[in-house]
Coordinates of N, CA and C in Angstrom, one line a residue:
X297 N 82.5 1.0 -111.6 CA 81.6 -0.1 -111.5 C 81.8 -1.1 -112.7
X298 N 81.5 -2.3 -112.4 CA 82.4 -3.1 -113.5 C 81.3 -3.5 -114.6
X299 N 81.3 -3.8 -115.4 CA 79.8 -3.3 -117.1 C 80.7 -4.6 -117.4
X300 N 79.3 -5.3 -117.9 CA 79.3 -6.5 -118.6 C 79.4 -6.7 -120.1
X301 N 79.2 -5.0 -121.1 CA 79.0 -4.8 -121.7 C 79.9 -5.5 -123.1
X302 N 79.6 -5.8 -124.0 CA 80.6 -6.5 -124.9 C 81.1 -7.9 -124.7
X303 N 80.6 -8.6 -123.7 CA 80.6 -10.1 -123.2 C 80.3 -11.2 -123.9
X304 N 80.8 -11.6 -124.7 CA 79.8 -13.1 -124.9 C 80.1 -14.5 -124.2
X305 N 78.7 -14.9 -124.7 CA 78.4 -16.2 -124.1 C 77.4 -17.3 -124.8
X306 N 77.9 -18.7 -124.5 CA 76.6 -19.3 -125.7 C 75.3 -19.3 -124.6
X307 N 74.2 -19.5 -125.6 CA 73.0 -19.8 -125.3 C 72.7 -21.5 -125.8
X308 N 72.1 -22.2 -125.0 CA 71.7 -23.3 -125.6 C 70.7 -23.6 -126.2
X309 N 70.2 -24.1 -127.1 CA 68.8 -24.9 -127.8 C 68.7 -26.4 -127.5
X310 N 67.5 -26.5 -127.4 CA 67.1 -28.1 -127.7 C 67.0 -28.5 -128.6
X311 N 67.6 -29.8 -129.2 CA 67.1 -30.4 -130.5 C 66.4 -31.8 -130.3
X312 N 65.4 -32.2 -130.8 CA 64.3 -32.9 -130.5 C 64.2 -34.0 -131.4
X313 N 64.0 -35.1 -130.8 CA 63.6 -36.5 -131.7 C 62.3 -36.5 -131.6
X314 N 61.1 -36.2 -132.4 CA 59.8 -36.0 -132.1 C 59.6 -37.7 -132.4
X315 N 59.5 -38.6 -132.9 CA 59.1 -40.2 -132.9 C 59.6 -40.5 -131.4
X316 N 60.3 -40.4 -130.9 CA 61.0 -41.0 -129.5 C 60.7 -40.0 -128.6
X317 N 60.6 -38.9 -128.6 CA 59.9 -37.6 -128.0 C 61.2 -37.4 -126.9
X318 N 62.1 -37.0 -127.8 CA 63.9 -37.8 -126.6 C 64.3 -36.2 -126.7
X319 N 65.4 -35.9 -126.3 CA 66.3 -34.7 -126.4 C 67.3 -35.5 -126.9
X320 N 67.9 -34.8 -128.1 CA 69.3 -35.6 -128.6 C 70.2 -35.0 -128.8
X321 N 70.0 -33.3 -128.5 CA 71.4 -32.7 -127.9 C 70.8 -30.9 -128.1
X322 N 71.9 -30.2 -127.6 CA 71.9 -29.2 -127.5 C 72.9 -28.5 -128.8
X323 N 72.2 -27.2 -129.5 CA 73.2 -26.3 -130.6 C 73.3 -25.0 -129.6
X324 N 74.9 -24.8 -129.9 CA 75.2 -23.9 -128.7 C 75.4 -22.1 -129.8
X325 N 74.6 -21.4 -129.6 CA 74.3 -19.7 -129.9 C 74.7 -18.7 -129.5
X326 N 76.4 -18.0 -130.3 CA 76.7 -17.4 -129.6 C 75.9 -16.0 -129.7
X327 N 76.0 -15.4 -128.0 CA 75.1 -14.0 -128.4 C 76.4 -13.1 -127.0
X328 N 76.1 -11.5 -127.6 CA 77.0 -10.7 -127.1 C 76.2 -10.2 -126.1
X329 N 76.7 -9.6 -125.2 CA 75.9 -8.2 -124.0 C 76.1 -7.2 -124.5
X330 N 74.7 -6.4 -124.6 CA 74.5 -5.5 -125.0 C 73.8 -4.1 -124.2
X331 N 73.5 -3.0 -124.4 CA 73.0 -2.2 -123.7 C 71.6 -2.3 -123.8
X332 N 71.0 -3.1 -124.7 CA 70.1 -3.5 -125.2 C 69.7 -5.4 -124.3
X333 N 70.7 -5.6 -123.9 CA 70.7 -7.1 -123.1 C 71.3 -7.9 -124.0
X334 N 71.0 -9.5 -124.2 CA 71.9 -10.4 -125.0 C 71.3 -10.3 -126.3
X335 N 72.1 -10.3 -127.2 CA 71.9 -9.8 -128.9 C 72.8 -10.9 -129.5
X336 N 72.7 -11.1 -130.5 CA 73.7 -12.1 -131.7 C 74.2 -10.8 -132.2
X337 N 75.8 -11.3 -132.5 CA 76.6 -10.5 -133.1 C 75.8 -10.1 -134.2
X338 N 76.7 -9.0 -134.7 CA 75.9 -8.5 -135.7 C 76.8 -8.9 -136.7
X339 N 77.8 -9.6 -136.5 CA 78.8 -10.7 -137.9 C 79.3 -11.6 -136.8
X340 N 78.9 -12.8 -136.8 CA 79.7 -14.2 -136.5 C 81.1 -14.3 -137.1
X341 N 81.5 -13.8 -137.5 CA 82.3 -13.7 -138.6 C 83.6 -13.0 -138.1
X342 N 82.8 -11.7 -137.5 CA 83.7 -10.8 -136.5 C 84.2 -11.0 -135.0
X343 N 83.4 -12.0 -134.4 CA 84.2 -12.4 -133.5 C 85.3 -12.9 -133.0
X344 N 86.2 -12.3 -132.7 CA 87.7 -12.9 -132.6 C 87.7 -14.1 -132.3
X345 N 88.4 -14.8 -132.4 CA 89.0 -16.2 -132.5 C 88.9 -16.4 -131.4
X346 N 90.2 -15.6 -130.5 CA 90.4 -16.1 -129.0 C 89.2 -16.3 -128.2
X347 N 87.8 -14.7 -128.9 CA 87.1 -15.1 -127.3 C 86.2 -16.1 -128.1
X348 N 86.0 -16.6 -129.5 CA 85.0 -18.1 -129.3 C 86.0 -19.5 -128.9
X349 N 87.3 -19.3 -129.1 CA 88.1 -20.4 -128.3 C 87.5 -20.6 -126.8
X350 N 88.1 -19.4 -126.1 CA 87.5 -19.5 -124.4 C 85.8 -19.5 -124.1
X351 N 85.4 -19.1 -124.7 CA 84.0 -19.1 -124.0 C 83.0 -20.7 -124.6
X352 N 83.9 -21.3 -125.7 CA 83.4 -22.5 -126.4 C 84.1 -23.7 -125.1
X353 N 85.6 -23.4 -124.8 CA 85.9 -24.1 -123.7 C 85.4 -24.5 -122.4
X354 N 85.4 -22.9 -122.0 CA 84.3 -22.9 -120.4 C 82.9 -23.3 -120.4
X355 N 82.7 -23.0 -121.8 CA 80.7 -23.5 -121.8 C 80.9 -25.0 -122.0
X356 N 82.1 -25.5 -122.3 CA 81.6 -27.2 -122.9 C 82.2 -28.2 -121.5
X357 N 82.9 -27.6 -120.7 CA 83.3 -27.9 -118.8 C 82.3 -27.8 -118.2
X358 N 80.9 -27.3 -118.7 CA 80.3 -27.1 -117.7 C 79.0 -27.7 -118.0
X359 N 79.1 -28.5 -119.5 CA 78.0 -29.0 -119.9 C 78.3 -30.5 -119.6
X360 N 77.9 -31.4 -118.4 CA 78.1 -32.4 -117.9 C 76.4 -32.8 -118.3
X361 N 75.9 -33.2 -119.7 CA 74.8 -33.5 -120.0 C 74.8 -34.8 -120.6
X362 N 74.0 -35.4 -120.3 CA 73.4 -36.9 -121.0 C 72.7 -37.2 -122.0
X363 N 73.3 -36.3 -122.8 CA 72.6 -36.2 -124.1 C 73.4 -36.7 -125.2
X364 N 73.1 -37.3 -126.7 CA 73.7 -37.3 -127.9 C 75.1 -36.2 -128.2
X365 N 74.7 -35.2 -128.5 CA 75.6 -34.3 -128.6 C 75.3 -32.5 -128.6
X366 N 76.6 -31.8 -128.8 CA 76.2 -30.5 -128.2 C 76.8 -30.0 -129.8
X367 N 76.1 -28.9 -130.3 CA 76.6 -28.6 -132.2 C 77.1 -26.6 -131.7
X368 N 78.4 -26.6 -132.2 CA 78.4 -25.6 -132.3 C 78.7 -24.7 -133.7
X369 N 78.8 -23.7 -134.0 CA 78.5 -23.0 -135.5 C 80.3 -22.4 -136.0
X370 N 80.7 -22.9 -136.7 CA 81.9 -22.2 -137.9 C 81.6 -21.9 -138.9
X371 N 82.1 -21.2 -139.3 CA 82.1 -20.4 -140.8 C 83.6 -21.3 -141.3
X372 N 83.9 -21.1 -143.0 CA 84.5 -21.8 -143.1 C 86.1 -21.2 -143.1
X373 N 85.9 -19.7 -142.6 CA 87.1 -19.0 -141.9 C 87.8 -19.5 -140.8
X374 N 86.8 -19.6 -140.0 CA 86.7 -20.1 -138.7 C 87.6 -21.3 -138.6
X375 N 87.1 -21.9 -139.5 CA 87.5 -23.7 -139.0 C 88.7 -23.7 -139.7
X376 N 89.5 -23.3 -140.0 CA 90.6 -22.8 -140.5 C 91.6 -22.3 -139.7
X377 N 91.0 -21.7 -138.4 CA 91.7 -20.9 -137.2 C 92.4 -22.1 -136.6
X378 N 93.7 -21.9 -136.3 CA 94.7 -23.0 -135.3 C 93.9 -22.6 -133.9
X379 N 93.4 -21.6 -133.6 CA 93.3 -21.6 -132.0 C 92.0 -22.4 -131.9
X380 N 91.0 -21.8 -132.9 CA 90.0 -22.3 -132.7 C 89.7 -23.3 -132.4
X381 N 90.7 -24.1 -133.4 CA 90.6 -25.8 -133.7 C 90.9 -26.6 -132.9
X382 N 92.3 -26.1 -132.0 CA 92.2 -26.8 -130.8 C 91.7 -26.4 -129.7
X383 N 90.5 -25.3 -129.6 CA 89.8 -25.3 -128.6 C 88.6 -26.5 -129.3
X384 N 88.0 -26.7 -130.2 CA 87.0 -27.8 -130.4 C 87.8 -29.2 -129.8
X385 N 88.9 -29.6 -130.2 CA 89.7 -30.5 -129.6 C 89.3 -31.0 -128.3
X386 N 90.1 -29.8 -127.7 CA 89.5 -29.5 -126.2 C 88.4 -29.5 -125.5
X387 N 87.6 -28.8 -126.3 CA 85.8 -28.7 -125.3 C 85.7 -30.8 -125.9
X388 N 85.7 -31.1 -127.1 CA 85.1 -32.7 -127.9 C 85.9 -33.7 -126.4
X389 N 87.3 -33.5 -125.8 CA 87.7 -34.1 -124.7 C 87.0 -33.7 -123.3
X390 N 86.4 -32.6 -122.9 CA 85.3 -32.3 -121.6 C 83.9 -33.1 -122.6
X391 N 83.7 -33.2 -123.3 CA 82.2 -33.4 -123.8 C 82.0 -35.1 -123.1
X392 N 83.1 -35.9 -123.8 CA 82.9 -37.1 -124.2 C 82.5 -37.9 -123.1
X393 N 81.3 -38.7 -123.2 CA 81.4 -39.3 -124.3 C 79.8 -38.5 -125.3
X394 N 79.8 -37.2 -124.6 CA 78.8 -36.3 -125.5 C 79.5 -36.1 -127.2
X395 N 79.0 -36.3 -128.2 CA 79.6 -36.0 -129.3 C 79.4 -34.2 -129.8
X396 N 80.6 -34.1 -129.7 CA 80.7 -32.4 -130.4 C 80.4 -32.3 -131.8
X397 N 79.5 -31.6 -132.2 CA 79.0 -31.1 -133.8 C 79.8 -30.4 -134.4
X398 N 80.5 -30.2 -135.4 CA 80.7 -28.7 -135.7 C 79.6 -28.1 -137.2
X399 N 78.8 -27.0 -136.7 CA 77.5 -26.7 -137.7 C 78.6 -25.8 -138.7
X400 N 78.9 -26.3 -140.1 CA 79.4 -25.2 -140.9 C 78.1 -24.2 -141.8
X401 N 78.2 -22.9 -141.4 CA 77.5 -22.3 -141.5 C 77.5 -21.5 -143.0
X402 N 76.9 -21.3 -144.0 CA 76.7 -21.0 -145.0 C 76.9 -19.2 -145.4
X403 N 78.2 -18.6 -144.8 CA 78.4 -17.2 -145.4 C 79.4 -17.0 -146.2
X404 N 78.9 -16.1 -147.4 CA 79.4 -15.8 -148.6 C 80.6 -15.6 -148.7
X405 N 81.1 -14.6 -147.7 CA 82.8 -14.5 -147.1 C 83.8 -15.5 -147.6
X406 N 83.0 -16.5 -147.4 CA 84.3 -17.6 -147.4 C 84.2 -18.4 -148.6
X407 N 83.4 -18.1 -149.7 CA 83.4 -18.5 -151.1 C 84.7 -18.9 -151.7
X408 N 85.7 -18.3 -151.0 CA 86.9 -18.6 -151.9 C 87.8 -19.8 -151.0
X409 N 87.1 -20.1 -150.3 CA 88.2 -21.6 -149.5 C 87.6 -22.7 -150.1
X410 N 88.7 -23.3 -150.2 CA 88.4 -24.8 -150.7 C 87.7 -25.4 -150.2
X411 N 87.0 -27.0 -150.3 CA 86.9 -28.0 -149.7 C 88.0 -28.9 -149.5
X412 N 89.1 -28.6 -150.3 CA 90.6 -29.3 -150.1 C 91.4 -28.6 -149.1
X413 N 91.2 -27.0 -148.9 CA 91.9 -26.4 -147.4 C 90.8 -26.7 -146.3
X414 N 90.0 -27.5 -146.1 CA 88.9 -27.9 -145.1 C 89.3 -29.5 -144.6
X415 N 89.7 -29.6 -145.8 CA 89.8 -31.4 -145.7 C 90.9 -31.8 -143.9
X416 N 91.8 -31.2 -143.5 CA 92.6 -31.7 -142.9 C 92.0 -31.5 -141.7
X417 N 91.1 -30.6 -141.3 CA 90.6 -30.3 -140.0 C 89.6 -31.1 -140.0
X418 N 88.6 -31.1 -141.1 CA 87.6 -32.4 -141.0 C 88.1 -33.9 -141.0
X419 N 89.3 -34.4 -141.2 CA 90.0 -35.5 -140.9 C 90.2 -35.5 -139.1
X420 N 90.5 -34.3 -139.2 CA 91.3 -33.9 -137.5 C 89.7 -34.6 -137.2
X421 N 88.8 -34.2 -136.8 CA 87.2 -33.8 -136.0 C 87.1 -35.4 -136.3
X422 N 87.2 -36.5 -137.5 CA 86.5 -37.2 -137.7 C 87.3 -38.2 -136.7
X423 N 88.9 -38.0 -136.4 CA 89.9 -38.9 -135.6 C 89.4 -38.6 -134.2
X424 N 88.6 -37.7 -134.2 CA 88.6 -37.5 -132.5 C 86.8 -37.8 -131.7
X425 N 86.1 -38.3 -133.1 CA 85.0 -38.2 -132.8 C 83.9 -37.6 -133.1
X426 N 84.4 -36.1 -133.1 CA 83.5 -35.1 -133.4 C 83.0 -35.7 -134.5
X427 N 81.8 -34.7 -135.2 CA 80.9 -35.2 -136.8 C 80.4 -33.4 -137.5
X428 N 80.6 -33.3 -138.3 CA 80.1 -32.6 -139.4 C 78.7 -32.2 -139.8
X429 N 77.9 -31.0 -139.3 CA 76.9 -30.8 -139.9 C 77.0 -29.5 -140.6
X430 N 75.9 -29.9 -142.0 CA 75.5 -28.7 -142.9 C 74.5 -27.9 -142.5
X431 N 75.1 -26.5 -141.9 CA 74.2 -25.5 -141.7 C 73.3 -25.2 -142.6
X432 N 71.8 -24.9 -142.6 CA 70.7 -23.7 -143.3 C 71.6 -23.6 -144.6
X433 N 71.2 -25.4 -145.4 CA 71.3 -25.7 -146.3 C 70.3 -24.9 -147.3
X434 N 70.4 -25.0 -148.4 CA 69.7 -24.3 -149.4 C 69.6 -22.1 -149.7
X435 N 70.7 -22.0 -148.6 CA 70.4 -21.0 -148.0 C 72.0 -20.3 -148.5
X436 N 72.6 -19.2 -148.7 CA 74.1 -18.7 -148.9 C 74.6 -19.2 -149.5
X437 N 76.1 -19.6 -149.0 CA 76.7 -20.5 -149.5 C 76.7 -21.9 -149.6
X438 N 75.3 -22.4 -148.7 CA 75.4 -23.5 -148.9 C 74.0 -24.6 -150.2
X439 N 74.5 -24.4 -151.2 CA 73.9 -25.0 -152.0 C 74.3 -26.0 -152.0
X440 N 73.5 -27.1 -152.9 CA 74.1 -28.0 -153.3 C 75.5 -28.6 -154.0
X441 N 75.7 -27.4 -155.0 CA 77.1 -27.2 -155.4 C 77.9 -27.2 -154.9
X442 N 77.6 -26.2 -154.0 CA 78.6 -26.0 -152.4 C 79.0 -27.1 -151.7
X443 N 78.1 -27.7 -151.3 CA 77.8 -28.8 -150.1 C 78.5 -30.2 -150.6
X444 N 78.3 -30.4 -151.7 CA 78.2 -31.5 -152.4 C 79.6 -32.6 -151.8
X445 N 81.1 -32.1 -152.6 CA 81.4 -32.3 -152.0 C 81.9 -32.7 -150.7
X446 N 81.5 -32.3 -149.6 CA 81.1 -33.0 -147.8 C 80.5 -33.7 -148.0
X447 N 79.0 -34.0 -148.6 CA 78.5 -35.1 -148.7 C 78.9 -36.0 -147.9
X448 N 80.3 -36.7 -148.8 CA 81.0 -37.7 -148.1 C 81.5 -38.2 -146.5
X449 N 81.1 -36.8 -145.8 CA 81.8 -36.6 -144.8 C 81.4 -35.8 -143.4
X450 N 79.9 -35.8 -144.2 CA 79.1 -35.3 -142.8 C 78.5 -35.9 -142.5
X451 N 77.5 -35.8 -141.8 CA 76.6 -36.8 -140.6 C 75.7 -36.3 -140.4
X452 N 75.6 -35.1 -140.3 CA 74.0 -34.4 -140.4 C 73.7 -33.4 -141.3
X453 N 72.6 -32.7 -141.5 CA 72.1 -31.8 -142.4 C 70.8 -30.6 -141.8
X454 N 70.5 -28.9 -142.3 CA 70.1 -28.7 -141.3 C 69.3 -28.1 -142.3
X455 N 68.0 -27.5 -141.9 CA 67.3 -26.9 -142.8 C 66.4 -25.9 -141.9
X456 N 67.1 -24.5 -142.2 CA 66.1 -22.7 -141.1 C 65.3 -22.5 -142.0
X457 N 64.2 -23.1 -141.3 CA 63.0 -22.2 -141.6 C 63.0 -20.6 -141.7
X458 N 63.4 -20.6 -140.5 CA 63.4 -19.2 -140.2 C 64.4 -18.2 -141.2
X459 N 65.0 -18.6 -142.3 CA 65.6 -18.5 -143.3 C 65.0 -18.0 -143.9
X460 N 63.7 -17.7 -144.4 CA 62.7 -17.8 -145.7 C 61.7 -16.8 -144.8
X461 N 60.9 -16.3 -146.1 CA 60.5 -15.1 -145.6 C 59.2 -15.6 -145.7
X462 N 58.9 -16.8 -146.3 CA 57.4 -17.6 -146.4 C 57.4 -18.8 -145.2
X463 N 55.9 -19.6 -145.0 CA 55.8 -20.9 -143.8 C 55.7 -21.5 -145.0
X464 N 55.3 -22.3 -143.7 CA 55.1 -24.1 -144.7 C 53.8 -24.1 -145.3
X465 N 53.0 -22.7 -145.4 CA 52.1 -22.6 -146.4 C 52.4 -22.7 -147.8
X466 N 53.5 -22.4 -147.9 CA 53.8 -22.0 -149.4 C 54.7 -23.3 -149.8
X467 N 54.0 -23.2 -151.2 CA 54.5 -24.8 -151.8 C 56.0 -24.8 -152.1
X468 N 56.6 -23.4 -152.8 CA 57.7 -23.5 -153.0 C 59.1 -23.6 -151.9
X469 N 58.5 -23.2 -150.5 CA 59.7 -23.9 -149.4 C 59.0 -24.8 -149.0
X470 N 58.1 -25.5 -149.1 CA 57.7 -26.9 -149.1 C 58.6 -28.0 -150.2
X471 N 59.0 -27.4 -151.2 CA 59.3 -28.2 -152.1 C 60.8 -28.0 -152.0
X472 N 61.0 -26.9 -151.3 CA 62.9 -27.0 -151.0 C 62.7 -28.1 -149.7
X473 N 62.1 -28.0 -148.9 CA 62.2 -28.3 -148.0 C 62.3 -29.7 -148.3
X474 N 61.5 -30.7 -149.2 CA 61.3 -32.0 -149.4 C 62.4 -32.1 -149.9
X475 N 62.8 -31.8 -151.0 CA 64.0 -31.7 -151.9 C 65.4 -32.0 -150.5
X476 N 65.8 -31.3 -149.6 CA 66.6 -31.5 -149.2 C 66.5 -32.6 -148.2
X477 N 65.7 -33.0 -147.4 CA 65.4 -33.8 -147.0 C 65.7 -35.0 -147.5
X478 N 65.1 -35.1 -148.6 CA 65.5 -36.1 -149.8 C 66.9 -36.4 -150.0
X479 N 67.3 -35.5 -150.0 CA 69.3 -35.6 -150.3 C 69.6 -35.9 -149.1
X480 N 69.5 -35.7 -147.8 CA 70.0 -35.7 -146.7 C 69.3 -37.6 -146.6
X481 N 68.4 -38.1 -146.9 CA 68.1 -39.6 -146.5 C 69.4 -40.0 -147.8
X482 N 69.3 -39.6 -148.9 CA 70.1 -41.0 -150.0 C 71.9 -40.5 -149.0
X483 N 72.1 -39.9 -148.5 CA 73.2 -40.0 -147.8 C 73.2 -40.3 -146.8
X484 N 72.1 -40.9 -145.8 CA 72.1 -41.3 -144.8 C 72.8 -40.2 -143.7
X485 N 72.2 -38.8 -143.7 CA 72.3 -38.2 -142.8 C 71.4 -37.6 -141.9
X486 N 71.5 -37.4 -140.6 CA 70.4 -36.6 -140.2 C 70.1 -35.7 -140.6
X487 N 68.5 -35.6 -140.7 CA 67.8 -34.3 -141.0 C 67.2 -33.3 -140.4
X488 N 67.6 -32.0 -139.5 CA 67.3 -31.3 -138.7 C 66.5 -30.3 -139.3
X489 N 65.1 -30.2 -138.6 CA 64.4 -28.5 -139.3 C 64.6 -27.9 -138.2
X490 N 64.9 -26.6 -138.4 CA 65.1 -25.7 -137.2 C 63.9 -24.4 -137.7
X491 N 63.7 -23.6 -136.9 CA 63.2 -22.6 -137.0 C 61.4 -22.9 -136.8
X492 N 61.2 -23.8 -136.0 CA 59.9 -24.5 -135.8 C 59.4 -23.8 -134.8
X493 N 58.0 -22.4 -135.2 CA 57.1 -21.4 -133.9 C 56.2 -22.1 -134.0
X494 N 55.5 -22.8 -134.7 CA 53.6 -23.1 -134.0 C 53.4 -24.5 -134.3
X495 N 52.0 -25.0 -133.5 CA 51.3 -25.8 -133.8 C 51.5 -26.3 -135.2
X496 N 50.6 -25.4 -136.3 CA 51.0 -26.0 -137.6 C 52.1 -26.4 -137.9
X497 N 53.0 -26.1 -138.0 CA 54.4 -26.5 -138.5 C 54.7 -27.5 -137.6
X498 N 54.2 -27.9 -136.1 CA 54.9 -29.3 -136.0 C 54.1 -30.0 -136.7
X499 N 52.8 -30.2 -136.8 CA 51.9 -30.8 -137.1 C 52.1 -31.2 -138.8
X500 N 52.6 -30.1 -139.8 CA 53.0 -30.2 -141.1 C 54.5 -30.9 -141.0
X501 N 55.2 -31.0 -140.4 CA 56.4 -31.9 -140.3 C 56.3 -33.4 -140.0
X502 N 55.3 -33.7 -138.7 CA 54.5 -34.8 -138.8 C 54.3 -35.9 -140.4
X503 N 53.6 -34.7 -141.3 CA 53.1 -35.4 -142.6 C 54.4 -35.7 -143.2
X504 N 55.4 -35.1 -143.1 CA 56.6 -34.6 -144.4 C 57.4 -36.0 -143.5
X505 N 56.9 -36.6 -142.2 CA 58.3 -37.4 -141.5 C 59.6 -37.2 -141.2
X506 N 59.3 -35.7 -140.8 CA 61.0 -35.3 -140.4 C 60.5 -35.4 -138.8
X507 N 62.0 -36.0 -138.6 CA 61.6 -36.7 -136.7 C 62.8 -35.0 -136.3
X508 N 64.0 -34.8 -136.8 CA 64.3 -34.0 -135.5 C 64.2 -33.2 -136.0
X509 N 63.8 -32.4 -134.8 CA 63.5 -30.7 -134.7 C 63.8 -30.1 -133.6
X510 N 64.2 -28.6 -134.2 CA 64.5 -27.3 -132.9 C 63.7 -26.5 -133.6
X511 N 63.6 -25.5 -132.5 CA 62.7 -24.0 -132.8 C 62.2 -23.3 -131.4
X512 N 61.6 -22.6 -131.4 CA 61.4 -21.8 -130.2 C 60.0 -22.7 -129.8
X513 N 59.4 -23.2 -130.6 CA 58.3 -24.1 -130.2 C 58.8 -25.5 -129.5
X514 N 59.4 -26.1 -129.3 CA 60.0 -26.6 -128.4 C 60.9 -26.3 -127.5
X515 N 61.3 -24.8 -127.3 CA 62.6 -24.5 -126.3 C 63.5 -23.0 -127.1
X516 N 63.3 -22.1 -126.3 CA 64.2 -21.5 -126.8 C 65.4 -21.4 -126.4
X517 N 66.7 -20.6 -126.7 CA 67.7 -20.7 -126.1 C 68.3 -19.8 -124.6
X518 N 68.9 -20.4 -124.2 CA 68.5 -19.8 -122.9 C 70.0 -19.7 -122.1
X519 N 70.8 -18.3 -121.4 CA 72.2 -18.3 -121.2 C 72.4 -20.2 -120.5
X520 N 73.9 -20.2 -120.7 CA 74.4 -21.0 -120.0 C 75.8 -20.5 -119.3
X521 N 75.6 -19.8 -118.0 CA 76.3 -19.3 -117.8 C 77.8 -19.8 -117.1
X522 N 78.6 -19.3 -117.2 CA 79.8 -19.9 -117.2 C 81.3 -18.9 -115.8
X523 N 80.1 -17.6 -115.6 CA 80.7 -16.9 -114.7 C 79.6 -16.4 -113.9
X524 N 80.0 -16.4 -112.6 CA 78.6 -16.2 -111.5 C 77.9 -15.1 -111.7
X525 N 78.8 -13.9 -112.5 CA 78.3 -12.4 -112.7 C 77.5 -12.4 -113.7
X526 N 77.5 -13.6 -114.7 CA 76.9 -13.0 -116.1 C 75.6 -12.6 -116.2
X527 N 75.5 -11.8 -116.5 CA 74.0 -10.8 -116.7 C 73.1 -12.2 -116.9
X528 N 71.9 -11.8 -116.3 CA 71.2 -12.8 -117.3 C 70.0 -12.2 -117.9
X529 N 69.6 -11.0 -118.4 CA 69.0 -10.4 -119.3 C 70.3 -9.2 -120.1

């Protein structure tokens, strides 16, 4: 009997222009099949190359959406991969004229790569379209030290709530939270809060004037499936 087990596939999110009340694109979540049903790897990290190549290709053929753009997540190993890189190539050519994200995501792992061994692929992404966002800034590797310099060279900026073990009760990720926000306007980048569950927290983002947002309180993620068999729990 044929087991689905060990499968992945992305999940999509909504990301939300709350002033325009728009959809302005989808971040794509890879999650594996489990015996347990669909789970996040337990290292993004560990996922082979080849299967986020193919399953990033087939999912972005099949996303014929009219939206801003679709973001997906590299480590800074990752973006480094020859296969990988021309599979983003690839899905950024099925997208267009959808803009492809690439979210660099903030793990320790890769502390020892440059921003000068990064530079040539982010030239590549910037010739073809694609744009650059800073993953769950404030958060791993991605400090400001870290981050700094991209600056120059990204377009958006993200900030997980869901990162922090406190809400937007507490003044001190209230005050990260402004703080980066702050850095993300003097560079003129988008500012994303993700990790947004309730009422209060849209309602406290409201005050603070951050327009885009994801979180399970607007949408959670949900398969996009890309083979007629795939489980869908």
């Amino acid at each position: 009997m044929e087991t689905h087990e060990g499968i992945y596939r992305y999940f999509i999110q909504p990301q939300l222009d709350m002033v325009n009340q728009s959809l302005i694109g989808y971040e794509l979540l890879m999650k594996q099949f489990t015996p347990a049903g669909w789970r996040p790897p337990m290292s993004f990290a560990a996922v082979p190359a080849e299967i986020i190549a193919t399953v990033l290709v087939a999912t972005t053929r099949k996303l014929a959406l009219k939206i801003g753009s679709v973001s997906v997540n590299l480590n800074r190993t990752q973006m480094l991969n020859p296969q990988i890189n021309e599979a983003l190539i690839q899905a950024q050519s099925y997208l267009r004229p959808v803009r492809l994200n690439v979210e660099l995501t903030e793990e320790i792992t890769d502390k020892d790569i440059t921003i000068a061994q990064l530079m040539p692929m982010i030239k590549q992404y910037d010739e073809r379209g694609m744009e650059i966002s800073l993953d769950d800034v404030g958060t791993g590797q991605n400090q400001l030290s870290d981050v700094e310099p991209l600056l120059p060279y990204a377009r958006e900026m993200k900030f997980a709530l869901q990162n922090f073990d406190v809400g937007l009760d507490d003044p001190g990720l209230v005050k990260q939270l402004v703080y980066w926000r702050d850095i993300a306007a003097a560079h003129n980048l988008r500012f994303i809060v993700e990790g947004t569950e309730t009422d209060a927290d849209d309602a406290f983002l409201n005050t603070l004037h951050i327009d885009f947002r994801q979180g399970y309180y607007y949408g959670k993620p949900h398969l996009l499936k890309i083979h007629p068999d795939d489980p869908d729990q």
